[in-house]
Tab-separated table of C-alpha atoms and ligand atoms in Angstrom:
chain	number	residue	atom	x	y	z
A	1	UNK	CA	23.940	0.576	-11.820
A	2	UNK	CA	23.981	-2.337	-9.952
A	3	UNK	CA	19.814	-3.816	-9.300
A	4	UNK	CA	18.840	-1.948	-6.694
A	5	UNK	CA	19.750	2.279	-6.504
A	6	UNK	CA	19.310	2.465	-2.408
A	7	UNK	CA	19.855	-0.408	0.885
A	8	UNK	CA	18.458	-0.521	4.629
A	9	UNK	CA	20.806	-3.183	6.416
A	10	UNK	CA	19.528	-3.781	9.121
A	11	UNK	CA	18.228	-0.022	11.060
A	12	UNK	CA	17.584	0.563	14.444
A	13	UNK	CA	16.970	3.252	15.697
A	14	UNK	CA	15.571	3.897	19.290
A	15	UNK	CA	13.965	7.613	21.053
A	16	UNK	CA	14.818	7.291	24.268
A	17	UNK	CA	13.066	3.883	25.234
A	18	UNK	CA	11.093	3.241	22.097
A	19	UNK	CA	11.998	1.334	18.930
A	20	UNK	CA	10.834	2.562	16.629
A	21	UNK	CA	12.663	1.043	13.945
A	22	UNK	CA	13.655	-2.366	14.416
A	23	UNK	CA	16.953	-4.102	12.191
A	24	UNK	CA	14.512	-2.754	9.086
A	25	UNK	CA	16.225	-4.272	5.901
A	26	UNK	CA	14.929	-3.427	2.492
A	27	UNK	CA	15.853	-2.883	-0.928
A	28	UNK	CA	14.444	-0.396	-3.442
A	29	UNK	CA	15.420	-0.491	-7.480
A	30	UNK	CA	16.332	1.910	-10.111
A	31	UNK	CA	13.975	3.609	-11.068
A	32	UNK	CA	11.228	2.545	-9.201
A	33	UNK	CA	8.848	3.877	-7.221
A	34	UNK	CA	8.854	2.409	-3.932
A	35	UNK	CA	6.316	3.481	-0.637
A	36	UNK	CA	6.495	2.726	2.356
A	37	UNK	CA	3.494	1.688	3.795
A	38	UNK	CA	1.726	2.076	7.783
A	39	UNK	CA	-0.053	3.484	10.215
A	40	UNK	CA	-0.024	6.312	11.815
A	41	UNK	CA	3.528	6.564	13.941
A	42	UNK	CA	5.144	3.433	12.500
A	43	UNK	CA	8.088	4.565	11.532
A	44	UNK	CA	8.226	5.432	7.586
A	45	UNK	CA	9.175	9.671	8.622
A	46	UNK	CA	12.280	7.932	11.009
A	47	UNK	CA	13.834	5.707	8.127
A	48	UNK	CA	13.149	8.530	5.332
A	49	UNK	CA	14.851	11.100	6.883
A	50	UNK	CA	17.618	8.853	8.020
A	51	UNK	CA	17.634	8.135	4.331
A	52	UNK	CA	18.182	11.343	3.312
A	53	UNK	CA	20.890	12.493	6.277
A	54	UNK	CA	18.845	14.076	8.900
A	55	UNK	CA	18.314	11.350	11.801
A	56	UNK	CA	21.081	9.411	11.535
A	57	UNK	CA	20.311	5.448	12.868
A	58	UNK	CA	21.506	4.311	16.335
A	59	UNK	CA	22.204	0.875	14.782
A	60	UNK	CA	21.975	-0.921	10.750
A	61	UNK	CA	24.379	1.132	7.687
A	62	UNK	CA	22.371	3.060	3.633
A	63	UNK	CA	23.815	2.197	1.375
A	64	UNK	CA	23.488	4.508	-1.454
A	65	UNK	CA	24.043	2.485	-5.226
A	66	UNK	CA	27.116	1.219	-3.548
A	67	UNK	CA	28.178	3.358	-1.504
A	68	UNK	CA	28.436	3.037	2.640
A	69	UNK	CA	26.483	6.593	3.648
A	70	UNK	CA	25.407	6.536	6.691
A	71	UNK	CA	27.712	9.124	8.330
A	72	UNK	CA	27.416	11.233	5.664
A	73	UNK	CA	25.925	14.692	6.030
A	74	UNK	CA	22.541	15.631	3.141
A	75	UNK	CA	24.287	17.961	1.575
A	76	UNK	CA	26.463	15.410	0.351
A	77	UNK	CA	23.863	13.032	-0.695
A	78	UNK	CA	23.361	12.481	-3.945
A	79	UNK	CA	19.379	12.337	-2.816
A	80	UNK	CA	16.745	14.651	-2.548
A	81	UNK	CA	13.430	15.754	0.353
A	82	UNK	CA	10.086	16.774	-0.968
A	83	UNK	CA	8.923	17.529	2.843
A	84	UNK	CA	5.097	16.946	3.558
A	85	UNK	CA	4.854	21.485	4.570
A	86	UNK	CA	7.645	21.680	1.600
A	87	UNK	CA	9.896	23.642	2.815
A	88	UNK	CA	9.582	26.830	0.049
A	89	UNK	CA	11.516	29.621	0.198
A	90	UNK	CA	8.768	32.094	1.205
A	91	UNK	CA	10.029	35.133	-0.362
A	92	UNK	CA	12.004	33.518	-3.184
A	93	UNK	CA	9.620	33.578	-6.425
A	94	UNK	CA	8.968	29.860	-7.940
A	95	UNK	CA	12.190	30.273	-10.150
A	96	UNK	CA	13.958	31.219	-7.943
A	97	UNK	CA	12.905	28.864	-5.943
A	98	UNK	CA	13.591	25.456	-8.402
A	99	UNK	CA	16.939	27.490	-9.446
A	100	UNK	CA	18.620	27.494	-6.051
A	101	UNK	CA	19.908	24.132	-5.758
A	102	UNK	CA	22.182	24.950	-8.790
A	103	UNK	CA	22.996	28.552	-7.643
A	104	UNK	CA	24.443	27.200	-4.662
A	105	UNK	CA	26.009	23.910	-7.358
A	106	UNK	CA	27.481	26.711	-8.205
A	107	UNK	CA	26.182	25.587	-12.148
A	108	UNK	CA	26.794	28.981	-15.207
A	109	UNK	CA	23.798	31.148	-15.636
A	110	UNK	CA	22.541	29.163	-19.251
A	111	UNK	CA	22.824	25.674	-17.848
A	112	UNK	CA	20.639	27.204	-15.097
A	113	UNK	CA	18.013	28.523	-17.068
A	114	UNK	CA	17.809	26.074	-19.178
A	115	UNK	CA	17.634	23.427	-16.633
A	116	UNK	CA	15.135	25.311	-14.373
A	117	UNK	CA	12.665	26.261	-17.404
A	118	UNK	CA	12.741	22.533	-17.847
A	119	UNK	CA	11.616	21.132	-14.409
A	120	UNK	CA	9.000	23.893	-14.364
A	121	UNK	CA	7.845	23.131	-17.687
A	122	UNK	CA	7.554	19.573	-16.119
A	123	UNK	CA	6.054	20.414	-13.272
A	124	UNK	CA	3.083	22.189	-15.186
A	125	UNK	CA	4.402	25.684	-13.995
A	126	UNK	CA	4.604	27.931	-17.536
A	127	UNK	CA	3.254	31.187	-16.417
A	128	UNK	CA	3.297	30.793	-12.611
A	129	UNK	CA	7.698	31.986	-12.432
A	130	UNK	CA	7.200	34.532	-11.295
A	131	UNK	CA	5.211	33.697	-8.572
A	132	UNK	CA	5.579	33.744	-4.836
A	133	UNK	CA	4.601	30.567	-2.845
A	134	UNK	CA	2.110	32.320	-1.057
A	135	UNK	CA	0.218	33.447	-4.024
A	136	UNK	CA	-0.017	29.020	-5.302
A	137	UNK	CA	-3.039	26.583	-5.316
A	138	UNK	CA	-1.620	23.378	-2.796
A	139	UNK	CA	-0.764	21.223	-5.564
A	140	UNK	CA	0.777	24.360	-7.640
A	141	UNK	CA	3.073	24.800	-4.289
A	142	UNK	CA	3.654	21.464	-4.130
A	143	UNK	CA	4.957	20.992	-8.253
A	144	UNK	CA	7.146	24.028	-6.793
A	145	UNK	CA	8.778	21.393	-4.374
A	146	UNK	CA	8.997	18.556	-6.310
A	147	UNK	CA	10.671	21.081	-9.426
A	148	UNK	CA	13.339	22.098	-7.032
A	149	UNK	CA	13.852	18.399	-5.757
A	150	UNK	CA	14.474	16.801	-9.471
A	151	UNK	CA	16.857	19.892	-10.276
A	152	UNK	CA	20.003	18.996	-8.967
A	153	UNK	CA	19.663	15.372	-10.205
A	154	UNK	CA	19.175	12.850	-7.381
A	155	UNK	CA	19.773	9.848	-7.691
A	156	UNK	CA	16.853	9.148	-5.223
A	157	UNK	CA	14.086	11.913	-4.379
A	158	UNK	CA	12.047	10.740	-1.357
A	159	UNK	CA	8.668	11.602	-0.988
A	160	UNK	CA	7.474	12.128	2.272
A	161	UNK	CA	2.916	12.164	2.524
A	162	UNK	CA	3.400	14.798	-0.179
A	163	UNK	CA	0.141	14.487	-1.140
A	164	UNK	CA	-1.594	14.573	2.004
A	165	UNK	CA	-2.447	18.180	2.123
A	166	UNK	CA	-4.452	18.408	-0.713
A	167	UNK	CA	-8.376	16.932	-1.077
A	168	UNK	CA	-9.280	14.009	-2.281
A	169	UNK	CA	-10.018	15.055	-6.782
A	170	UNK	CA	-6.725	16.845	-6.224
A	171	UNK	CA	-4.290	14.793	-4.234
A	172	UNK	CA	-5.303	11.685	-7.431
A	173	UNK	CA	-4.961	14.546	-10.170
A	174	UNK	CA	-1.447	14.832	-8.988
A	175	UNK	CA	-1.310	10.780	-8.486
A	176	UNK	CA	-0.954	10.769	-11.677
A	177	UNK	CA	1.500	13.329	-12.125
A	178	UNK	CA	3.499	12.113	-10.632
A	179	UNK	CA	3.793	9.160	-12.502
A	180	UNK	CA	4.196	11.224	-15.194
A	181	UNK	CA	7.089	12.809	-13.959
A	182	UNK	CA	9.335	9.924	-13.322
A	183	UNK	CA	8.350	8.356	-16.174
A	184	UNK	CA	10.501	11.528	-17.606
A	185	UNK	CA	13.070	11.627	-15.326
A	186	UNK	CA	13.933	8.269	-14.633
A	187	UNK	CA	15.470	9.319	-11.422
A	188	UNK	CA	14.165	5.792	-8.257
A	189	UNK	CA	11.260	7.462	-6.243
A	190	UNK	CA	10.824	6.832	-2.709
A	191	UNK	CA	7.306	7.633	-1.467
A	192	UNK	CA	5.480	7.755	2.003
A	193	UNK	CA	2.849	7.547	2.904
A	194	UNK	CA	-0.314	5.687	4.884
A	195	UNK	CA	-2.897	6.046	1.957
A	196	UNK	CA	-2.553	3.003	0.556
A	197	UNK	CA	-4.772	3.318	-2.210
A	198	UNK	CA	-2.132	5.688	-3.163
A	199	UNK	CA	0.535	3.772	-2.105
A	200	UNK	CA	-1.357	1.119	-4.300
A	201	UNK	CA	-2.013	2.717	-7.483
A	202	UNK	CA	2.073	4.637	-7.648
A	203	UNK	CA	4.219	1.769	-6.592
A	204	UNK	CA	6.302	-0.675	-8.007
A	205	UNK	CA	6.698	-2.602	-4.784
A	206	UNK	CA	5.978	-1.785	-1.508
A	207	UNK	CA	7.387	-2.240	2.413
A	208	UNK	CA	4.040	-2.520	4.844
A	209	UNK	CA	5.137	-0.844	8.042
A	210	UNK	CA	4.092	-1.625	10.888
A	211	UNK	CA	5.254	-0.734	14.994
A	212	UNK	CA	9.101	0.075	13.690
A	213	UNK	CA	9.081	-3.582	11.180
A	214	UNK	CA	8.738	-4.416	7.609
A	215	UNK	CA	5.158	-6.899	7.506
A	216	UNK	CA	5.372	-7.643	4.113
A	217	UNK	CA	7.694	-6.372	0.808
A	218	UNK	CA	5.945	-7.330	-2.292
A	219	UNK	CA	4.466	-5.454	-5.393
A	220	UNK	CA	0.619	-3.982	-5.299
A	221	UNK	CA	-1.614	-7.649	-6.614
A	222	UNK	CA	1.049	-9.968	-4.465
A	223	UNK	CA	0.411	-7.583	-1.970
A	224	UNK	CA	-3.449	-7.866	-2.110
A	225	UNK	CA	-3.725	-11.105	-3.031
A	226	UNK	CA	-1.300	-12.844	-1.076
A	227	UNK	CA	-0.917	-10.573	2.210
A	228	UNK	CA	1.454	-13.314	4.469
A	229	UNK	CA	-0.528	-11.917	7.509
A	230	UNK	CA	-3.461	-10.954	8.653
A	231	UNK	CA	-2.546	-7.187	9.195
A	232	UNK	CA	-1.239	-7.066	6.068
A	233	UNK	CA	-4.095	-8.972	4.525
A	234	UNK	CA	-6.672	-6.486	6.882
A	235	UNK	CA	-4.182	-3.186	5.916
A	236	UNK	CA	-4.435	-3.525	2.089
A	237	UNK	CA	-7.687	-3.576	0.840
A	238	UNK	CA	-11.421	-4.963	2.231
A	239	UNK	CA	-11.743	-9.288	3.551
A	240	UNK	CA	-13.669	-11.604	5.411
A	241	UNK	CA	-11.491	-13.438	8.238
A	242	UNK	CA	-12.965	-17.166	9.503
A	243	UNK	CA	-11.387	-19.374	12.354
A	244	UNK	CA	-10.697	-22.430	11.031
A	245	UNK	CA	-8.125	-26.213	11.776
A	246	UNK	CA	-6.729	-28.361	8.972
A	247	UNK	CA	-8.749	-31.637	8.887
A	248	UNK	CA	-6.426	-32.688	6.239
A	249	UNK	CA	-3.962	-32.375	3.288
A	250	UNK	CA	-5.016	-33.047	-0.370
A	251	UNK	CA	-2.315	-32.763	-2.379
A	252	UNK	CA	-2.374	-28.182	-3.836
A	253	UNK	CA	-5.489	-28.461	-1.116
A	254	UNK	CA	-6.672	-28.565	1.872
A	255	UNK	CA	-10.168	-29.738	3.624
A	256	UNK	CA	-10.195	-26.579	5.463
A	257	UNK	CA	-12.891	-26.985	8.471
A	258	UNK	CA	-15.069	-23.885	9.639
A	259	UNK	CA	-17.351	-23.554	12.334
A	260	UNK	CA	-21.096	-23.810	10.610
A	261	UNK	CA	-19.620	-23.724	7.470
A	262	UNK	CA	-19.720	-27.281	5.220
A	263	UNK	CA	-15.937	-28.895	5.323
A	264	UNK	CA	-14.191	-26.608	2.443
A	265	UNK	CA	-11.522	-27.051	-0.544
A	266	UNK	CA	-8.833	-24.398	-0.204
A	267	UNK	CA	-4.876	-23.411	-2.141
A	268	UNK	CA	-3.365	-25.118	0.403
A	269	UNK	CA	-0.037	-22.840	-0.536
A	270	UNK	CA	1.623	-23.049	3.019
A	271	UNK	CA	1.462	-26.819	3.165
A	272	UNK	CA	0.217	-26.910	6.737
A	273	UNK	CA	-1.265	-30.037	8.115
A	274	UNK	CA	-3.286	-31.690	9.630
A	275	UNK	CA	-4.647	-29.875	13.149
A	276	UNK	CA	-2.629	-26.830	11.757
A	277	UNK	CA	-5.063	-23.976	12.945
A	278	UNK	CA	-5.727	-21.030	10.725
A	279	UNK	CA	-6.733	-17.900	9.455
A	280	UNK	CA	-8.455	-17.602	6.156
A	281	UNK	CA	-8.656	-14.948	4.356
A	282	UNK	CA	-11.184	-14.057	1.858
A	283	UNK	CA	-11.552	-10.899	-0.575
A	284	UNK	CA	-15.340	-9.627	-0.525
A	285	UNK	CA	-15.061	-9.728	-4.532
A	286	UNK	CA	-14.076	-12.876	-4.821
A	287	UNK	CA	-17.527	-14.378	-3.438
A	288	UNK	CA	-20.434	-14.683	-5.951
A	289	UNK	CA	-23.606	-13.923	-4.325
A	290	UNK	CA	-26.503	-15.569	-6.044
A	291	UNK	CA	-30.880	-16.025	-5.488
A	292	UNK	CA	-30.004	-19.301	-6.368
A	293	UNK	CA	-28.421	-22.446	-6.137
A	294	UNK	CA	-25.209	-22.471	-8.648
A	295	UNK	CA	-24.209	-25.194	-10.009
A	296	UNK	CA	-20.929	-25.984	-9.019
A	297	UNK	CA	-18.441	-28.303	-10.833
A	298	UNK	CA	-15.200	-28.513	-9.803
A	299	UNK	CA	-13.869	-30.359	-5.806
A	300	UNK	CA	-12.639	-26.786	-4.755
A	301	UNK	CA	-15.443	-23.997	-5.602
A	302	UNK	CA	-17.669	-23.842	-1.759
A	303	UNK	CA	-21.073	-22.532	-1.198
A	304	UNK	CA	-22.096	-20.317	1.787
A	305	UNK	CA	-26.447	-20.938	2.845
A	306	UNK	CA	-26.884	-17.193	4.067
A	307	UNK	CA	-29.267	-14.802	3.939
A	308	UNK	CA	-29.168	-10.785	3.233
A	309	UNK	CA	-29.110	-8.113	5.850
A	310	UNK	CA	-28.228	-5.495	4.153
A	311	UNK	CA	-27.514	-3.863	0.863
A	312	UNK	CA	-25.243	-1.187	-0.270
A	313	UNK	CA	-25.705	0.639	-3.331
A	314	UNK	CA	-21.842	2.131	-4.493
A	315	UNK	CA	-22.437	2.374	-8.223
A	316	UNK	CA	-20.301	0.690	-9.909
A	317	UNK	CA	-20.702	-1.436	-7.420
A	318	UNK	CA	-22.783	-3.142	-4.682
A	319	UNK	CA	-21.604	-3.936	-0.797
A	320	UNK	CA	-24.155	-6.776	0.397
A	321	UNK	CA	-23.235	-8.259	4.210
A	322	UNK	CA	-24.306	-11.283	3.996
A	323	UNK	CA	-25.095	-13.444	7.137
A	324	UNK	CA	-23.834	-16.670	7.537
A	325	UNK	CA	-25.165	-18.765	11.552
A	326	UNK	CA	-22.766	-16.220	13.399
A	327	UNK	CA	-20.359	-14.753	11.011
A	328	UNK	CA	-20.963	-11.750	9.020
A	329	UNK	CA	-19.964	-12.112	5.803
A	330	UNK	CA	-18.869	-8.998	3.267
A	331	UNK	CA	-19.899	-9.162	-0.230
A	332	UNK	CA	-19.010	-6.903	-3.220
A	333	UNK	CA	-20.603	-7.922	-6.649
A	334	UNK	CA	-19.679	-5.316	-9.680
A	335	UNK	CA	-22.534	-4.217	-11.958
A	336	UNK	CA	-21.475	-5.694	-15.253
A	337	UNK	CA	-24.224	-5.053	-16.792
A	338	UNK	CA	-27.323	-3.285	-14.623
A	339	UNK	CA	-30.365	-4.269	-16.955
A	340	UNK	CA	-33.520	-2.700	-15.123
A	341	UNK	CA	-35.319	-5.536	-15.080
A	342	UNK	CA	-32.728	-8.062	-13.714
A	343	UNK	CA	-34.424	-9.542	-9.965
A	344	UNK	CA	-32.705	-7.902	-8.029
A	345	UNK	CA	-31.153	-9.289	-4.811
A	346	UNK	CA	-33.072	-7.617	-2.227
A	347	UNK	CA	-31.915	-7.626	2.620
A	348	UNK	CA	-33.101	-10.697	3.586
A	349	UNK	CA	-33.099	-12.672	0.865
A	350	UNK	CA	-31.896	-15.473	0.952
A	351	UNK	CA	-29.015	-16.326	-1.166
A	352	UNK	CA	-26.122	-18.540	-2.247
A	353	UNK	CA	-21.891	-17.249	-1.476
A	354	UNK	CA	-20.203	-19.583	-4.014
A	355	UNK	CA	-16.191	-18.635	-3.877
A	356	UNK	CA	-13.019	-21.008	-5.325
A	357	UNK	CA	-10.539	-22.293	-2.748
A	358	UNK	CA	-7.984	-20.663	-4.915
A	359	UNK	CA	-8.588	-17.153	-4.293
A	360	UNK	CA	-9.607	-18.403	-0.452
A	361	UNK	CA	-5.766	-17.100	0.758
A	362	UNK	CA	-4.610	-18.756	5.130
A	363	UNK	CA	-2.858	-16.280	6.870
A	364	UNK	CA	-0.037	-16.610	9.484
A	365	UNK	CA	-1.690	-16.046	12.600
A	366	UNK	CA	-0.669	-12.424	13.415
A	367	UNK	CA	-1.956	-12.387	17.426
A	368	UNK	CA	-2.475	-14.986	19.142
A	369	UNK	CA	-5.056	-13.499	21.402
A	370	UNK	CA	-8.043	-16.233	19.687
A	371	UNK	CA	-8.296	-19.728	20.577
A	372	UNK	CA	-11.271	-20.207	20.793
A	373	UNK	CA	-10.756	-23.228	18.041
A	374	UNK	CA	-13.226	-26.197	15.867
A	375	UNK	CA	-12.207	-29.454	18.049
A	376	UNK	CA	-10.659	-31.503	14.992
A	377	UNK	CA	-13.178	-34.362	14.696
A	378	UNK	CA	-11.825	-37.949	14.497
A	379	UNK	CA	-11.555	-39.021	11.105
B	1	LIG	N1	12.294	13.463	17.651
B	1	LIG	C1	11.806	12.667	17.916
B	1	LIG	N2	11.922	12.357	19.155
B	1	LIG	C2	10.916	11.469	19.973
B	1	LIG	N3	10.070	10.350	19.507
B	1	LIG	C3	9.814	10.775	17.962
B	1	LIG	C4	11.135	11.715	17.225
B	1	LIG	N4	10.170	11.948	16.152
B	1	LIG	C5	9.631	10.410	15.932
B	1	LIG	N5	8.992	9.914	16.926
B	1	LIG	C6	8.408	8.201	17.291
B	1	LIG	O1	8.858	7.590	16.165
B	1	LIG	C7	8.003	7.051	16.352
B	1	LIG	C8	7.088	6.639	14.737
B	1	LIG	O2	7.633	8.192	14.692
B	1	LIG	P1	7.728	8.924	12.487
B	1	LIG	O3	7.362	10.389	12.453
B	1	LIG	O4	8.110	8.516	11.252
B	1	LIG	O5	6.507	7.673	12.470
B	1	LIG	P2	5.037	7.621	11.044
B	1	LIG	O6	5.236	6.384	10.071
B	1	LIG	O7	6.394	9.229	9.574
B	1	LIG	O8	3.906	8.238	11.125
B	1	LIG	P3	2.807	9.226	10.632
B	1	LIG	O9	2.506	8.344	9.518
B	1	LIG	O10	1.955	10.045	11.777
B	1	LIG	O11	3.404	10.533	10.254
B	1	LIG	C9	6.549	7.177	16.832
B	1	LIG	O12	5.864	7.268	17.504
B	1	LIG	C10	7.005	9.240	17.510
B	1	LIG	O13	6.189	9.996	18.429
B	2	LIG	MG1	5.533	11.000	8.896
């Protein structure tokens, strides 16, 4: 068995004059949950349909377990799909819906009874076998669709926004159930979603797509902590962006000039040079907010001074909007403890924002639009 069960190689697809997929290449590891994540219209469903054989690419190859399946019809691929609308047979019972694929495959009755029973139990629908889809809740219908897709033991299960029709609480529960089912069956899942939290919580790897291109592939942690560009940083979680200019290199770090800020020391993983323009991303939770000036002992710890413009209490954490000259900075403070007599930071307070140079991330500029940067001072 190869490490990569599925590979897309330079897949391109046009509809009329629109390029929907532009030389997309990615590899899905055997047994993992791999997500395609991106805004509406970026080409996720098109790529999934090409994988399932419901659409053909204009160029490029699809390789399943080392075999080129680009030209094969859907029923000749060892792939099953759970569509967003579940596409169950409305006139058939739960049992018959799940059994359908095995009947077509001509499986003997004994095996069919055992396998259908096993998957119905796995998706927790025992007792509902005789119901028709119209008599089930949204979450139950979704589980029938999953059982029906799994019963043929495909090499890959494709799931196109399988939770989109469910309300938030049910979505969260189904996500955990999907993860459990994945652990039980050990089949590779290719999961499509436009919801970054959904993708983050379930995936081993995520490919972030935008306008028919793959922008970055990584683990959830890599995408969050080391986004490649400002599109990824903004799409995955919240962040603050600052335009700046590298003033000087300093070993693994560099000194960065940002309008209205003191000189900052920031980790320079991209080996940027004096004069390079950067887009600095600092996540809200990376700031430490305090009403008194903190002591700084490390050369790569940075300090900003500002004024609180907004306080939003959210139970587990509080979000502050802090004004530093022209910048409005989003800061999140977790409530490790929340003693009622503790001095709270309030609207209008002067505060200090501390952050470590390792926790700020310099990004490739995604667009050219903002060239309005600092002039480099003479040194
Ligand atoms: N059969 C088709 N004919 C013409 N255009 C199409 C066809 N299918 C998809 N498109 C276009 O291709 C683009 C990508 O569509 P796709 O369904 O792959 O997006 P998506 O990422 O799945 O979006 P969503 O999150 O909304 O489901 C869209 O602009 C869509 O209008
Ligand atoms: Mg879609």
